[in-house]
Amino acid sequence: MKYDIILKTSVIIVFCNVFMIDFFVYIEMVLAWCFGIVLVMLALLQIDRNMTIKNWLLMFLFMLMSVSFYQALIGFFVYFALIDIYILNEGKLTKSAFWNSAGVLLCGGGAGIFNIGLLRVLQKIGIAQAESRTEDRGLQGILSNIKEICGNIENLFFNTHGFMPAYMVLIALIIMYGMIIVTLIYRREAWQQYIYIFLLIVCVRGVVYVPHLLASTVWMAPRSIISYWSIFSMPCIILLVWNVDKLSLCIEGILAVIVMGTNIVNIQMISENVIATNRLDEQVAYMIQQKIDLYEEKSGQIVDTIYIRNDDNPSYKYKAIDFQQFELCERIYNVSWGCVEAINYYNNKEYITVLMDDASFANRFSKKDWDSLNLDEQMVFDGNSLYFVAY
């Protein structure tokens, strides 16, 4: 293809971007994500200009298996499926394009709904563990989530949750989609073309956020909106389908390369901070264990339980770390599911985790508030128990 580099860059950026770095926190999810994305590709292979019942059934089956690995993969499926149909129909809103696109949305949405319903059933009968984020909040909760999602979308456009330079995404999108609008006007395209492009954008963007509507807590961590970067891929591919002039394609290509390059640079920067945070967490675990060993040697007691909590104004990142968003570069001792587990992991121990109540905190620590590590004050021993407060 004449503009092969533009096509490749526009597709690669969907997968190679700063949001992928969030998997550093949940390494075990990477394997599940890989299996899921392979199943998404198998589902996409079923797309044809003339879809048969067999194609639809296989597509739905592959998507059912895919979302069981990772729900956010629906965004990848919907984007690539709709853009594939767009290419097959040469950018024209034909009857085939409309019904096939509707079928893709039903297939992806149906697989997601089935997965959520199955999870609810498994939670009811006790096979799957109930989680606070999967609780049903009803209509009021959905309306509240819509408001919160809109706030997150605004942040993504202006600041990208701090993962990219401020306003870079907004400026790039204005130029990219502005060129599409100008091209539509210049070519005097039929109104159906405007509707097709509009619906394509709405569907591809909407599917990124829809899963958060049903959550009891909107926590739009990068891994949960991993298909967000298709927003940059779409205008490049649309203009390639239109076979626009060389200048327009060069501008789109340069923008795609700049966005891609910035992603790569930021991935490196964030990775360095993740590794540094892990090393600091490790050193703190050794320091805590040294204090425990000293106490056991002097008292003759054997510590088997650690009571934990944060002080009133916890610091979620180390002062030496330049970046922290969501769980990325978050101090492990500030999260209840990681504090004692980190101490156990680095010291080969099996301490029991207990959340400290307010009374114990007030009695033993006088509700102190720290802004740095001070183990002499933040660790209090009582018999076979350690009371530990993270600053």
CSV table of C-alpha atoms in Angstrom, one decimal, residues 25 37 61 66 83 103 108 116 132 134 138 155 169 175 184 216 246 254 259-260 262 264 300 315 321 333 367 372:
chain,number,residue,atom,x,y,z
A,25,VAL,CA,0.3,-3.4,38.5
A,37,ILE,CA,-7.3,-10.5,22.3
A,61,LEU,CA,-19.1,-17.5,20.6
A,66,SER,CA,-13.1,-13.2,25.0
A,83,ILE,CA,-13.9,-0.1,10.8
A,103,GLY,CA,-25.1,-6.9,14.3
A,108,GLY,CA,-20.4,-7.2,21.5
A,116,ILE,CA,-22.3,-9.7,33.6
A,132,SER,CA,-18.4,-3.8,45.9
A,134,THR,CA,-20.2,-5.1,40.9
A,138,GLY,CA,-30.3,0.7,40.0
A,155,ASN,CA,-10.1,14.9,31.9
A,169,VAL,CA,-4.6,14.8,22.9
A,175,ILE,CA,-6.7,18.6,13.8
A,184,LEU,CA,-16.6,16.0,3.8
A,216,SER,CA,-21.1,0.7,41.7
A,246,LYS,CA,-1.2,13.4,-0.3
A,254,ILE,CA,2.9,13.1,11.1
A,259,VAL,CA,1.4,10.8,19.3
A,260,MET,CA,2.9,7.4,19.0
A,262,THR,CA,5.2,10.6,22.8
A,264,ILE,CA,6.7,5.5,23.7
A,300,GLY,CA,10.3,-13.4,73.3
A,315,SER,CA,0.8,9.9,50.7
A,321,ILE,CA,8.8,9.4,42.4
A,333,TYR,CA,1.6,0.1,52.1
A,367,LYS,CA,-4.4,10.2,65.6
A,372,SER,CA,7.4,10.6,55.8
